[in-house]
mmCIF file of C-alpha atoms in Angstrom:
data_model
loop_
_atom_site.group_PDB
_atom_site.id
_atom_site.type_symbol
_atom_site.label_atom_id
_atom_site.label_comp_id
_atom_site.label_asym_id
_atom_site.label_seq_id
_atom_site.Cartn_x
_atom_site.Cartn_y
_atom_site.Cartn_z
ATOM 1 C CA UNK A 19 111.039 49.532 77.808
ATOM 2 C CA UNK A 20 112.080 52.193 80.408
ATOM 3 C CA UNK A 21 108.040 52.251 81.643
ATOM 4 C CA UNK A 22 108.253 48.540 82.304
ATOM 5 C CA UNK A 23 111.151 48.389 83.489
ATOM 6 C CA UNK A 24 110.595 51.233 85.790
ATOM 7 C CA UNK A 25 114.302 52.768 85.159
ATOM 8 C CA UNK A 26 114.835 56.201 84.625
ATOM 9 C CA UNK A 27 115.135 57.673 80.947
ATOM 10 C CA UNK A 28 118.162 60.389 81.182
ATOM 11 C CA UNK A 29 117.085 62.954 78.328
ATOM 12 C CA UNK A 30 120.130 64.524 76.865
ATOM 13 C CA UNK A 31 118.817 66.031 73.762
ATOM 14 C CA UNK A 32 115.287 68.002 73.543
ATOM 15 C CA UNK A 33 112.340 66.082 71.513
ATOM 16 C CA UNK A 34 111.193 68.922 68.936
ATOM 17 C CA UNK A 35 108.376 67.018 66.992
ATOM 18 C CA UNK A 36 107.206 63.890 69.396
ATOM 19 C CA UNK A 37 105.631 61.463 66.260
ATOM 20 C CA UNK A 38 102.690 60.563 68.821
ATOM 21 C CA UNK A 39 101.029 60.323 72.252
ATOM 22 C CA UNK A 40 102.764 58.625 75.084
ATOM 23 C CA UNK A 41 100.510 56.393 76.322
ATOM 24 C CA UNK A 42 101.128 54.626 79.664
ATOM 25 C CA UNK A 43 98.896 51.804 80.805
ATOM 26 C CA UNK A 44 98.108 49.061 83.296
ATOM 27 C CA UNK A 45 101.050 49.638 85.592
ATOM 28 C CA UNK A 46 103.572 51.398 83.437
ATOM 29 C CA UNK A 47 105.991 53.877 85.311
ATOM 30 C CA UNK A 48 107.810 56.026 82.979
ATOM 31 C CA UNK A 49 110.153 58.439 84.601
ATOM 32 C CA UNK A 50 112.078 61.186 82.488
ATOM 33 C CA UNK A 51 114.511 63.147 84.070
ATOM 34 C CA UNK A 52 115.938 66.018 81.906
ATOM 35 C CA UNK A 53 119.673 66.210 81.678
ATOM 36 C CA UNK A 54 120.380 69.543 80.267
ATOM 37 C CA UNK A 55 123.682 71.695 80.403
ATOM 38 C CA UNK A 56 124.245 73.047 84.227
ATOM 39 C CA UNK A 57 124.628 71.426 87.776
ATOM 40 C CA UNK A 58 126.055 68.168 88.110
ATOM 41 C CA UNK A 59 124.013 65.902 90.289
ATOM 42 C CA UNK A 60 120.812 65.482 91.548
ATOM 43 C CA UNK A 61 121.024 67.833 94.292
ATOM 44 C CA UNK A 62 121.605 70.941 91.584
ATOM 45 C CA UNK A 63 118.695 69.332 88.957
ATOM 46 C CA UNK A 64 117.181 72.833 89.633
ATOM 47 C CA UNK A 65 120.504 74.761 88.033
ATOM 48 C CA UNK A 66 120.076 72.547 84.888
ATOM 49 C CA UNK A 67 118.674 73.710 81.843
ATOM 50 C CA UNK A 68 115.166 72.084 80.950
ATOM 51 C CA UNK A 69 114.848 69.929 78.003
ATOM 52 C CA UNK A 70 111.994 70.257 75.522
ATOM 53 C CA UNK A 71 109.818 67.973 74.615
ATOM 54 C CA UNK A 72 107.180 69.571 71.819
ATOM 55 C CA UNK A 73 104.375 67.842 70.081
ATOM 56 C CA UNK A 74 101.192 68.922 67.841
ATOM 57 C CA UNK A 75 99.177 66.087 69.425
ATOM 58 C CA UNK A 76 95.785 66.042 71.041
ATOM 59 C CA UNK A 77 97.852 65.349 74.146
ATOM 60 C CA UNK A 78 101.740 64.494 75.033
ATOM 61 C CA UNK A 79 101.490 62.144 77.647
ATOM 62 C CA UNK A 80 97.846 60.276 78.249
ATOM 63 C CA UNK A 81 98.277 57.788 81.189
ATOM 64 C CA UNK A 82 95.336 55.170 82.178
ATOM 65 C CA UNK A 83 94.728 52.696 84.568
ATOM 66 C CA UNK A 84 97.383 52.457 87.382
ATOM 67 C CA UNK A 85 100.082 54.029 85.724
ATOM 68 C CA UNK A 86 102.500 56.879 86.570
ATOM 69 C CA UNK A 87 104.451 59.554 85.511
ATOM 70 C CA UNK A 88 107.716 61.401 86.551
ATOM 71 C CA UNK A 89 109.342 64.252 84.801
ATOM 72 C CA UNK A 90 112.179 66.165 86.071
ATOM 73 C CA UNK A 91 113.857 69.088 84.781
ATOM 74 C CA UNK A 92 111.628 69.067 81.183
ATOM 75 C CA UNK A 93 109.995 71.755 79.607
ATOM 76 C CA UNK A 94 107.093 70.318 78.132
ATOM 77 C CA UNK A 95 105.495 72.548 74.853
ATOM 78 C CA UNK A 96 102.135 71.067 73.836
ATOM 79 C CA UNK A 97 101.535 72.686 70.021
ATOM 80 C CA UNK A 98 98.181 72.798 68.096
ATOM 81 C CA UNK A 99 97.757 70.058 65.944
ATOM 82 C CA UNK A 100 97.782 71.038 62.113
ATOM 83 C CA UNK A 101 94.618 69.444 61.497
ATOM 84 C CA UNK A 102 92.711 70.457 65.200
ATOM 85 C CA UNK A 103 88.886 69.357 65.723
ATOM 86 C CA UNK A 104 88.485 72.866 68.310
ATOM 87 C CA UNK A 105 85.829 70.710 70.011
ATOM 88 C CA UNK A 106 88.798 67.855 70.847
ATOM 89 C CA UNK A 107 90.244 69.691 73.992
ATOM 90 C CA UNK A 108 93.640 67.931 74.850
ATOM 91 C CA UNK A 109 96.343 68.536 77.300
ATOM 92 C CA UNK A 110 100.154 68.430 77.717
ATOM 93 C CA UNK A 111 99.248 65.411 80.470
ATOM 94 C CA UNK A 112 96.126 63.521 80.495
ATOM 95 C CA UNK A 113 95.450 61.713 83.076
ATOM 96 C CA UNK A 114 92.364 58.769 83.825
ATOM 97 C CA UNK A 115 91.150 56.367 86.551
ATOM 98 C CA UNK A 116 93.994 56.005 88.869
ATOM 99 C CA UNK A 117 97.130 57.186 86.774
ATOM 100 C CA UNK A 118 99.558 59.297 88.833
ATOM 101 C CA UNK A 119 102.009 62.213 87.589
ATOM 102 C CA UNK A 120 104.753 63.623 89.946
ATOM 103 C CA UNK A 121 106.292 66.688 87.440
ATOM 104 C CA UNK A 122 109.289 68.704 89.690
ATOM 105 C CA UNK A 123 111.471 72.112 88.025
ATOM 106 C CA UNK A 124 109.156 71.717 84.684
ATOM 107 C CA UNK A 125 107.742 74.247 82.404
ATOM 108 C CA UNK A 126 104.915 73.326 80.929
ATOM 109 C CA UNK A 127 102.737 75.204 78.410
ATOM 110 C CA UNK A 128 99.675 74.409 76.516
ATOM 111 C CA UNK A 129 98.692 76.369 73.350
ATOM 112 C CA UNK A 130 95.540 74.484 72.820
ATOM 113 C CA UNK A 131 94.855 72.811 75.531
ATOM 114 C CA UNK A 132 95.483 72.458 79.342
ATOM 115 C CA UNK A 133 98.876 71.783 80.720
ATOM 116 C CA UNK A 134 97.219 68.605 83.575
ATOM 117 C CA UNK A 135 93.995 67.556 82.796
ATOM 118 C CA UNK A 136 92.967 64.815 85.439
ATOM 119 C CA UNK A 137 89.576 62.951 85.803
ATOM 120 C CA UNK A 138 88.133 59.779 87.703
ATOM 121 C CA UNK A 139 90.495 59.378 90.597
ATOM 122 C CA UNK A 140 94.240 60.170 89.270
ATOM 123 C CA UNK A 141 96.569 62.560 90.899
ATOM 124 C CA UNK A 142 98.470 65.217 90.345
ATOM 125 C CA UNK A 143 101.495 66.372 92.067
ATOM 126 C CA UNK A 144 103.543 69.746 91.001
ATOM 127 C CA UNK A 145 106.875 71.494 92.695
ATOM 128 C CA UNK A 146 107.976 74.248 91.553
ATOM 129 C CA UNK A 147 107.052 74.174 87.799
ATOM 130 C CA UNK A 148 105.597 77.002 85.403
ATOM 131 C CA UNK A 149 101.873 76.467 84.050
ATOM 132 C CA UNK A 150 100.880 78.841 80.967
ATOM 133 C CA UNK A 151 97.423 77.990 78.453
ATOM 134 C CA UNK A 152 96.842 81.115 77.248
ATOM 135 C CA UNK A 153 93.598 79.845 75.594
ATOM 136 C CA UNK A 154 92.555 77.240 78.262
ATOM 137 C CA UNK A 155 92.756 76.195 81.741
ATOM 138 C CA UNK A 156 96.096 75.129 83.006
ATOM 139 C CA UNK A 157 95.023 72.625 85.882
ATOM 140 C CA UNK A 158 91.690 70.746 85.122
ATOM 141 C CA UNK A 159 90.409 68.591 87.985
ATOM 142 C CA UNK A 160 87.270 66.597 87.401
ATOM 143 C CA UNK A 161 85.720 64.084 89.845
ATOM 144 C CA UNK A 162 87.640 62.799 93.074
ATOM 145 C CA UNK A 163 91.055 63.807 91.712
ATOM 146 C CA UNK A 164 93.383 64.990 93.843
ATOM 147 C CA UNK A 165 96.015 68.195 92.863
ATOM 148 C CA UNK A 166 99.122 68.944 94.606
ATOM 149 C CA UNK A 167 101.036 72.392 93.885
ATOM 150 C CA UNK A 168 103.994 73.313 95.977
ATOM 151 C CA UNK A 169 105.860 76.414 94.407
ATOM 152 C CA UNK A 170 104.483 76.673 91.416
ATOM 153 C CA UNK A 171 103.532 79.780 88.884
ATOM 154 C CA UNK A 172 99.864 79.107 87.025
ATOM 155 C CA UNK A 173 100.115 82.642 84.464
ATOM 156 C CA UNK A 174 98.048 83.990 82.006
ATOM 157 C CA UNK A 175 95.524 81.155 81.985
ATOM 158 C CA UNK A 176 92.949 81.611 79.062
ATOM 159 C CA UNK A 177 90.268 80.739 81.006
ATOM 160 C CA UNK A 178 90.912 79.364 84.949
ATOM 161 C CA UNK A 179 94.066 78.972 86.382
ATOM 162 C CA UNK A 180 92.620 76.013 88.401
ATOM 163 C CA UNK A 181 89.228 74.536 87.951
ATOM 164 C CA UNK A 182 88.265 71.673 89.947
ATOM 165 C CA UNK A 183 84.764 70.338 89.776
ATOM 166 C CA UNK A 184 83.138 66.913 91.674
ATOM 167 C CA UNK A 185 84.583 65.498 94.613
ATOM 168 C CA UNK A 186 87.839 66.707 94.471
ATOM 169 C CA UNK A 187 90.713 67.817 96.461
ATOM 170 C CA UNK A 188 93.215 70.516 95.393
ATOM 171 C CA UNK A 189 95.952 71.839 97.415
ATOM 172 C CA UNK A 190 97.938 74.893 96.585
ATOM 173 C CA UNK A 191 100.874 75.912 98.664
ATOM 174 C CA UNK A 192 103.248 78.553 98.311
ATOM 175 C CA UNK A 193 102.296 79.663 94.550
ATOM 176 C CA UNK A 194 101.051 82.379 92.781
ATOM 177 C CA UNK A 195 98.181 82.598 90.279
ATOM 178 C CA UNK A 196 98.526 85.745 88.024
ATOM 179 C CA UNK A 197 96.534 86.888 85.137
ATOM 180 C CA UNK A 198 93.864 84.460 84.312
ATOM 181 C CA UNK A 199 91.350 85.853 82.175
ATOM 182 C CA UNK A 200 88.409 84.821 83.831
ATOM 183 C CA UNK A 201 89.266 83.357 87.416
ATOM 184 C CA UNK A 202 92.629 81.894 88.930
ATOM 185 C CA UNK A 203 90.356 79.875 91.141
ATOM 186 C CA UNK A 204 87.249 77.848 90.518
ATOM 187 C CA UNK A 205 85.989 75.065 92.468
ATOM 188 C CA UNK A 206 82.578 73.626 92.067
ATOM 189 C CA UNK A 207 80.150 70.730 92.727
ATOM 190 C CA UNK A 208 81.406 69.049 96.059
ATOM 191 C CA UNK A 209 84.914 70.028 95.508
ATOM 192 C CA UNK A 210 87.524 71.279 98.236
ATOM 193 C CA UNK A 211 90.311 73.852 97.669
ATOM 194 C CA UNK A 212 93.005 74.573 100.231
ATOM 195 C CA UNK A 213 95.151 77.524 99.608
ATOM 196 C CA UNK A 214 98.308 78.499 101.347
ATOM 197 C CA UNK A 215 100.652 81.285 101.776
ATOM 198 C CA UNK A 216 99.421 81.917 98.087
ATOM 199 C CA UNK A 217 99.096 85.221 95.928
ATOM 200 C CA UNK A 218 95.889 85.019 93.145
ATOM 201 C CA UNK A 219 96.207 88.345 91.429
ATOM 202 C CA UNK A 220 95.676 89.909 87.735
ATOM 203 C CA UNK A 221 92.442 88.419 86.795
ATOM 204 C CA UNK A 222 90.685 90.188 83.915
ATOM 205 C CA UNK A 223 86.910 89.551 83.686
ATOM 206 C CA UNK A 224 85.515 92.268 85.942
ATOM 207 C CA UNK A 225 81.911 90.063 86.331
ATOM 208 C CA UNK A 226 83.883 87.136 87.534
ATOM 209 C CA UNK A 227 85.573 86.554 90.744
ATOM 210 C CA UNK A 228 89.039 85.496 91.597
ATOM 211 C CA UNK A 229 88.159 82.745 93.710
ATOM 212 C CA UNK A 230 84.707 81.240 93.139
ATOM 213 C CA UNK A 231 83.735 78.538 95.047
ATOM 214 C CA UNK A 232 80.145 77.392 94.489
ATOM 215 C CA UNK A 233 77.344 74.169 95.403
ATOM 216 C CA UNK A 234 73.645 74.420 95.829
ATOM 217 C CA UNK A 235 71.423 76.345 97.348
ATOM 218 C CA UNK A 236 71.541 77.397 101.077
ATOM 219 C CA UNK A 237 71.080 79.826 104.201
ATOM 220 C CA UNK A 238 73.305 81.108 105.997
ATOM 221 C CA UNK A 239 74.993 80.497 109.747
ATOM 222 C CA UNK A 240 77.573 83.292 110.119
ATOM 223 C CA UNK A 241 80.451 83.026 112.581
ATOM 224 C CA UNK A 242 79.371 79.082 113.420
ATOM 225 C CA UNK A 243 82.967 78.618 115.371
ATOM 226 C CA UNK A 244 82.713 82.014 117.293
ATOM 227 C CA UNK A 245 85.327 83.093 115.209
ATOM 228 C CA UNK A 246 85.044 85.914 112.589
ATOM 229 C CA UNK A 247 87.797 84.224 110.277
ATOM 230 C CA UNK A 248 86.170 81.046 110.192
ATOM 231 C CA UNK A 249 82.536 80.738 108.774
ATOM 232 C CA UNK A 250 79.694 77.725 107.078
ATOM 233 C CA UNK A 251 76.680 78.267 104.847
ATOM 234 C CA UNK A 252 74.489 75.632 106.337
ATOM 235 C CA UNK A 253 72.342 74.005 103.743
ATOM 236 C CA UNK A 254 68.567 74.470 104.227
ATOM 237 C CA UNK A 255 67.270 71.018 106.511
ATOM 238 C CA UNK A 256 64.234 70.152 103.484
ATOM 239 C CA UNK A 257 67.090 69.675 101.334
ATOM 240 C CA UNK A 258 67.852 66.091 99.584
ATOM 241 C CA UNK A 259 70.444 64.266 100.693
ATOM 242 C CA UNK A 260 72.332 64.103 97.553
ATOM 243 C CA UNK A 261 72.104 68.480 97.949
ATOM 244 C CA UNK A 262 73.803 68.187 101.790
ATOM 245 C CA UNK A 263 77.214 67.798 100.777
ATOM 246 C CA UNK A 264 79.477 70.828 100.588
ATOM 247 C CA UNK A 265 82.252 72.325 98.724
ATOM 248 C CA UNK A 266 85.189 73.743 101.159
ATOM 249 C CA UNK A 267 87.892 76.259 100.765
ATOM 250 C CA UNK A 268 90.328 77.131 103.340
ATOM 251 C CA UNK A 269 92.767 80.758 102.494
ATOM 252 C CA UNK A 270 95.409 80.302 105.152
ATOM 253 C CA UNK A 271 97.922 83.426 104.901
ATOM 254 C CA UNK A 272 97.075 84.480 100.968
ATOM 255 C CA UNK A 273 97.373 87.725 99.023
ATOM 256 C CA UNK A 274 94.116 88.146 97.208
ATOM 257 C CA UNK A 275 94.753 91.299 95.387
ATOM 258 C CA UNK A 276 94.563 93.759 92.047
ATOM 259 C CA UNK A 277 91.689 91.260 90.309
ATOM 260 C CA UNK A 278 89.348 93.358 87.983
ATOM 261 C CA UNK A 279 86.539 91.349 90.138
ATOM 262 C CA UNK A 280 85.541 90.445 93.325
ATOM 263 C CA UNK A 281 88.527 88.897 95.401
ATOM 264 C CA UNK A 282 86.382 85.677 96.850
ATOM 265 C CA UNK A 283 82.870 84.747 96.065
ATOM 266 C CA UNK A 284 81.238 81.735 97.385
ATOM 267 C CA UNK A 285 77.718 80.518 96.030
ATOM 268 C CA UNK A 286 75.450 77.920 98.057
ATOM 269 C CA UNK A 287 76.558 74.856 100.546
ATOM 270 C CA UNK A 288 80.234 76.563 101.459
ATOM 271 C CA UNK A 289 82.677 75.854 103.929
ATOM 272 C CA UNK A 290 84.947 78.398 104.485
ATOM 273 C CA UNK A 291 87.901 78.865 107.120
ATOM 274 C CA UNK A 292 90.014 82.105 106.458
ATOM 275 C CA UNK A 293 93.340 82.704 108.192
ATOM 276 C CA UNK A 294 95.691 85.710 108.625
ATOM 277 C CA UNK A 295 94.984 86.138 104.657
ATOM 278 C CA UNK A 296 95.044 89.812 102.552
ATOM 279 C CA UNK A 297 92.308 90.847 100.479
ATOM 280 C CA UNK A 298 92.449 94.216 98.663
ATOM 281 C CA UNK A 299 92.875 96.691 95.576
ATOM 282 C CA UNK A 300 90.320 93.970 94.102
ATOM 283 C CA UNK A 301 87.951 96.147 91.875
ATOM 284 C CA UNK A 302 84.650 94.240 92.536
ATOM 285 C CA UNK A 303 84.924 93.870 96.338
ATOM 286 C CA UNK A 304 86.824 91.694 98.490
ATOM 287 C CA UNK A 305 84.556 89.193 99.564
ATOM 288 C CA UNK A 306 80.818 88.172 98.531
ATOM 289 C CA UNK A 307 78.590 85.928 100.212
ATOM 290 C CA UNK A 308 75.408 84.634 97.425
ATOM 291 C CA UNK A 309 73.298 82.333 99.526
ATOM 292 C CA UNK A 310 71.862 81.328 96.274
ATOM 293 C CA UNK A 311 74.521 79.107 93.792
ATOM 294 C CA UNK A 312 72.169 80.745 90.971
ATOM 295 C CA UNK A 313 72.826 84.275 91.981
ATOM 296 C CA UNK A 314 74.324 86.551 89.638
ATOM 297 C CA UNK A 315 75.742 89.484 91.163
ATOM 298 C CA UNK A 316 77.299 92.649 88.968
ATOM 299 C CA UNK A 317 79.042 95.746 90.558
ATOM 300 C CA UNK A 318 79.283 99.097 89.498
ATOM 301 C CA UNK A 319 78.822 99.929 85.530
ATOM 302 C CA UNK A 320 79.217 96.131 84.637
ATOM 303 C CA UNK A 321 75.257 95.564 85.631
ATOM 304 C CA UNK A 322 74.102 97.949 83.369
ATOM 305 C CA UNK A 323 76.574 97.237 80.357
ATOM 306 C CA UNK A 324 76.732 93.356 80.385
ATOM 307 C CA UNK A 325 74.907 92.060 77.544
ATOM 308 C CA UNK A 326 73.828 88.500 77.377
ATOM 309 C CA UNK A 327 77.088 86.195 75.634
ATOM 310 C CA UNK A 328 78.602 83.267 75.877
ATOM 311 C CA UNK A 329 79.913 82.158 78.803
ATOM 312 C CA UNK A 330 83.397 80.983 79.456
ATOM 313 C CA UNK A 331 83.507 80.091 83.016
ATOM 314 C CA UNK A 332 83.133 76.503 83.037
ATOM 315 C CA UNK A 333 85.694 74.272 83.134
ATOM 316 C CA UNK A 334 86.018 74.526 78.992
ATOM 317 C CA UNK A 335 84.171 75.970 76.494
ATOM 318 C CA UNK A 336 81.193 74.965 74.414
ATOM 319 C CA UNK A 337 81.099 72.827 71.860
ATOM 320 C CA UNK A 338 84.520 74.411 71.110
ATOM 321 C CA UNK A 339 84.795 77.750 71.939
ATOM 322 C CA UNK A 340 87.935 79.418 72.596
ATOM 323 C CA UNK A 341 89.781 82.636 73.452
ATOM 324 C CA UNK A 342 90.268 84.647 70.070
ATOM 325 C CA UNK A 343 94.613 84.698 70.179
ATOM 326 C CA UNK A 344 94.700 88.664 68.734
ATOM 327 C CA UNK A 345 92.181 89.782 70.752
ATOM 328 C CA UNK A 346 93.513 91.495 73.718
ATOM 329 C CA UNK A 347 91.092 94.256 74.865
ATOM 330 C CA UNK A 348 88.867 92.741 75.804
ATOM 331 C CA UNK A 349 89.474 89.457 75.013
ATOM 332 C CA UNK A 350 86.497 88.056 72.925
ATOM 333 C CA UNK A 351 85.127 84.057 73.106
ATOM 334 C CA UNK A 352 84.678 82.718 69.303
ATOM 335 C CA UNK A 353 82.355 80.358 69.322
ATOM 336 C CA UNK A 354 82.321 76.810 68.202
ATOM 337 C CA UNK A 355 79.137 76.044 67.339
ATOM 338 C CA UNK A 356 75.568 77.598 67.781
ATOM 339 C CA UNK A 357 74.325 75.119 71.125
#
């Protein structure tokens, strides 16, 4: 009722065991504004307690078609499902086609899954919440999705603390990225990152950079604006034209810093302005230029110790692979199948 009618749902009392998905379709708006013990009006929503609302489910909210989403004030806790198919990945908010979420002064943590997960052309905006999926990614953005973070924390991600891929746009503004196991940043295939007054520190995987940003194959132009903050990889001219387009990031006054790999690397067809940012203490290098996207590039011991593994770095795993949850050091990928 309160997603047709469009009215707000005041949530006095936390949801401990939601009995199923909260599915919002056509053009359902369901907005949930947490009404916990604290400030007394809108203008103090920030001073309130959250209010839970936990589920085992393959995902808490799943919104299709035109619909929308608003949460306020809610700490959202998506469990693992008793009886979980590893290769089913799921997410605290699920989002397809054109569905819209707007979550403000949320927690929201995934122990399974990712906290957003959009795809087709939804969007996803984010003020000042917490993101933690210690086993996953906590924002997934595939295709030409759009991500919005103002203020936000993304910690201890179990793989990416953002991974966009297609032609997508993700903004990140005032926020810190801290601990992600394998990158805080990675942006692939066409998409576009813009990063502001933002700190990406903590990351674990020494072979893997902090922020990756990667496309096909090119050479390289250096310096095309006559500036030495703002550079392009220029795509070879034999190239197709469905190889010409170009993934983008822009670092405007970030803190890149104390990653066990290389601060920034970018792989192929890159776009790349830089401004006033900080890049140090980042054990693998700063920056790295591969003109190649299938360049592999290993500092110091890790060339002559890695041994071929599974990979993590994609947007999920394979087939259902995961982070083992007792293995801290280092942590280990058990696999979910033998493809």
């Amino acid at each position: 009722v309160a997603a047709d009618s469009h009215r707000p749902l005041h949530l006095l009392q936390g949801v401990t065991d939601l009995p199923g998905i909260i599915r919002l379709r056509q053009r359902q708006h369901l907005i949930i504004r947490g009404c916990g013990e604290g400030g007394g009006g809108e203008q103090e929503a920030s001073s309130r307690a959250k209010v839970l609302i936990s589920g085992r489910l393959h995902s808490l909210f799943l919104l299709n078609n035109h619909s929308q989403l608003t949460l306020q004030n809610i700490k959202l806790q998506h469990k693992t499902p008793p009886e979980e198919d590893c290769r089913q990945v799921g997410a605290a908010v699920n989002l397809r086609y054109k569905s819209q979420v707007r979550i403000q002064n949320c927690d929201i943590v995934s122990q399974s899954g990712f906290c957003c997960w959009a795809v087709q052309k939804a969007k996803i905006d984010l003020e000042n919440c917490m993101l933690l999926a210690p086993l996953r990614s906590a924002l997934v953005s595939f295709g030409q999705t759009q991500v919005v973070a103002t203020s936000c924390t993304i910690q201890g991600a179990g793989v990416h603390g953002i991974c966009a891929r297609g032609d997508c746009r993700i903004i990140v503004r005032d926020c810190s990225i801290t601990g992600s196991a394998v990158r805080a940043v990675y942006a692939y295939a066409n998409a576009s990152v813009v990063l502001e007054r933002t700190v990406v520190s903590g990351t674990i995987r020494s072979d893997m950079a902090a922020i990756e940003v990667a496309n096909h194959d090119s050479t390289t132009t250096h310096n095309e604006n006559g500036n030495d903050d703002s550079f392009k990889l220029s795509g070879r001219k034999d190239c197709a034209k469905s190889q010409e387009k170009w993934s983008s990031l822009v670092t405007n006054r970030c803190r890149v810093t104390d990653n066990a790999g290389t601060g920034v690397r970018l792989r192929g067809n890159i776009s790349w302005n830089e401004t006033g940012s900080i890049f140090e203490n980042n054990q693998g290098g700063n920056v790295q230029v591969l003109e190649n996207s299938d360049d592999v590039a290993l500092h110091g011991d890790a060339g002559s110790k890695m041994v071929p593994r599974r990979d993590s770095s994609g947007s999920s795993f394979r087939q259902g692979d995961r982070w083992c949850p007792t293995c801290k050091d280092p942590k280990q990928v058990i696999p979910g199948s033998r493809d």
